[in-house]
Amino acid sequence: MILDFAGLRREGARLAEQDPFLIRNGSRKELVIHTPEQVKDFFQHDATAHVKPPGLNFGHYFERILGQSVGIASGNKWRAMRAHFNPEFSHAAATNLMTKFTKELKTWINELPWDPAVVAKDGDNFVVDAATACRILPFRLIAIACYGDMLTDKVFERLLSFNVVHEKLMGQAVFGKWTCSRIYGMLPTKAKKQMDKYEKEWRDFNIELVKKARETNTRCPAEKIYVGFESNPEVSEAEFLETIDEILFTNIDVTSAVLAFVLINLAANPAFQEKLRSEIRHEQATSAGQGLGSYFAKDNTLVHYAGQESVRMSPAAWFSLPECTAIPKTIGGYQIPAGTPVIIDWRRLNSKSDVWGDDGDRFRPERYADISPSQYRYSLLRFGIGPRKCLGKNMADVMTKLTIVTVLEGYRLSGVTGDVCLRKDRFTCTPQQLVQFTSLGKAGVPTEMD
């Protein structure tokens, strides 16, 4: 299926100019906002009472996959679920995984030159599509965060097979002609049988892992989370299973696109890339063997600016997920009823706000040295703007920074000129762009491809 979200955004901007505008998602209308003033209007006074619409307005089939996940939950239910997941996805938990993540990244970068996706190779130098290069890496790292020492090669292969099925189910849920209907979902269709089979096998897989972790006293974050769900009557096993599903499968395209765009943006900006590489070398030389945890915790470094600026310039989704207003309010000068689903034009907000100046369409990470977070509070959508921040933000931050360090330690990135093409067969903003990796060699000097 060919998706034209870019065209939808352009048409909305053409017709409404600076005003909010309505689009249709199935049988529901959603309000699109795109300026910091409109975003502030939306979140003021009732942000903690916002709810997600059932199934995010995608209908019955989507509800069966993720309708009970923490990303869809609201209010006390959301708080109860997050209370059990938060400790395993906290800043401390992400920092503690840095050694394991680094080991996985070293393996990834060492094997990448021999990946079948490489389109050209000369010695240690190679060219590869950025999104393809980053496709499995974040999935592996997130799986480590979920399953810990229970993640054997056999378990990971099983997760990859689940992901193949999950992609098909999500395609049917989002783009299927009839799968939005609850009545259709009750019929003995092929789609229903596939969903029934997936739900049963996903439950069996996770419950068996939890059982084995207990029997062998093996560290497994999912098992720790499950303990809380077993003892708390406010949450259910289905909510646990669907949230693990959301963390692993639903976010894989988003996370891989984020990492791919980081590589692309660094490749397109060689001067900044060199400044960043110098900062990394300095931090490594002065860390006195203490690792990079304190470096990554800072929010005034080039590596932090690079990850933030890449998401600002190249968000992995066209629009935010819908949230409903809890009270009647005025947004952008228009009276909006309570219960109205609202989405944010991610790219337009992140690039067109006045706070970014005249070069909002340019990758310039150093801009954050001159502006405070309070100045761009309603102008930057990264891990969320309101009180519901993304559960995986700490893991994503560490993964992004470790990927940057691992790549720039060994390679100079180049080969990106002009606009980056985006695939039209993905729900996410997935780039289609080759990047050249030029080995720095043992002395840190690049060796050019012939």
GROMACS .gro file of C-alpha atoms in nm, residues 104 107 111 140 143-144 148-161 205:
model
   21
  104GLU     CA    1   2.615  -0.584   2.114
  107THR     CA    2   2.941  -0.704   1.734
  111GLU     CA    3   2.971  -0.758   1.123
  140ARG     CA    4   1.809  -0.677   1.984
  143ALA     CA    5   1.492  -0.740   2.374
  144ILE     CA    6   1.788  -0.738   2.616
  148GLY     CA    7   1.783  -0.982   3.034
  149ASP     CA    8   1.983  -1.303   3.070
  150MET     CA    9   1.692  -1.511   2.941
  151LEU     CA   10   1.759  -1.374   2.591
  152THR     CA   11   1.943  -1.663   2.428
  153ASP     CA   12   2.000  -1.685   2.053
  154LYS     CA   13   1.710  -1.931   2.034
  155VAL     CA   14   1.478  -1.689   2.218
  156PHE     CA   15   1.584  -1.403   1.991
  157GLU     CA   16   1.515  -1.610   1.679
  158ARG     CA   17   1.168  -1.678   1.816
  159LEU     CA   18   1.116  -1.305   1.870
  160LEU     CA   19   1.218  -1.238   1.510
  161SER     CA   20   0.958  -1.488   1.391
  205PHE     CA   21   0.609  -1.774   2.496
   0.00000   0.00000   0.00000
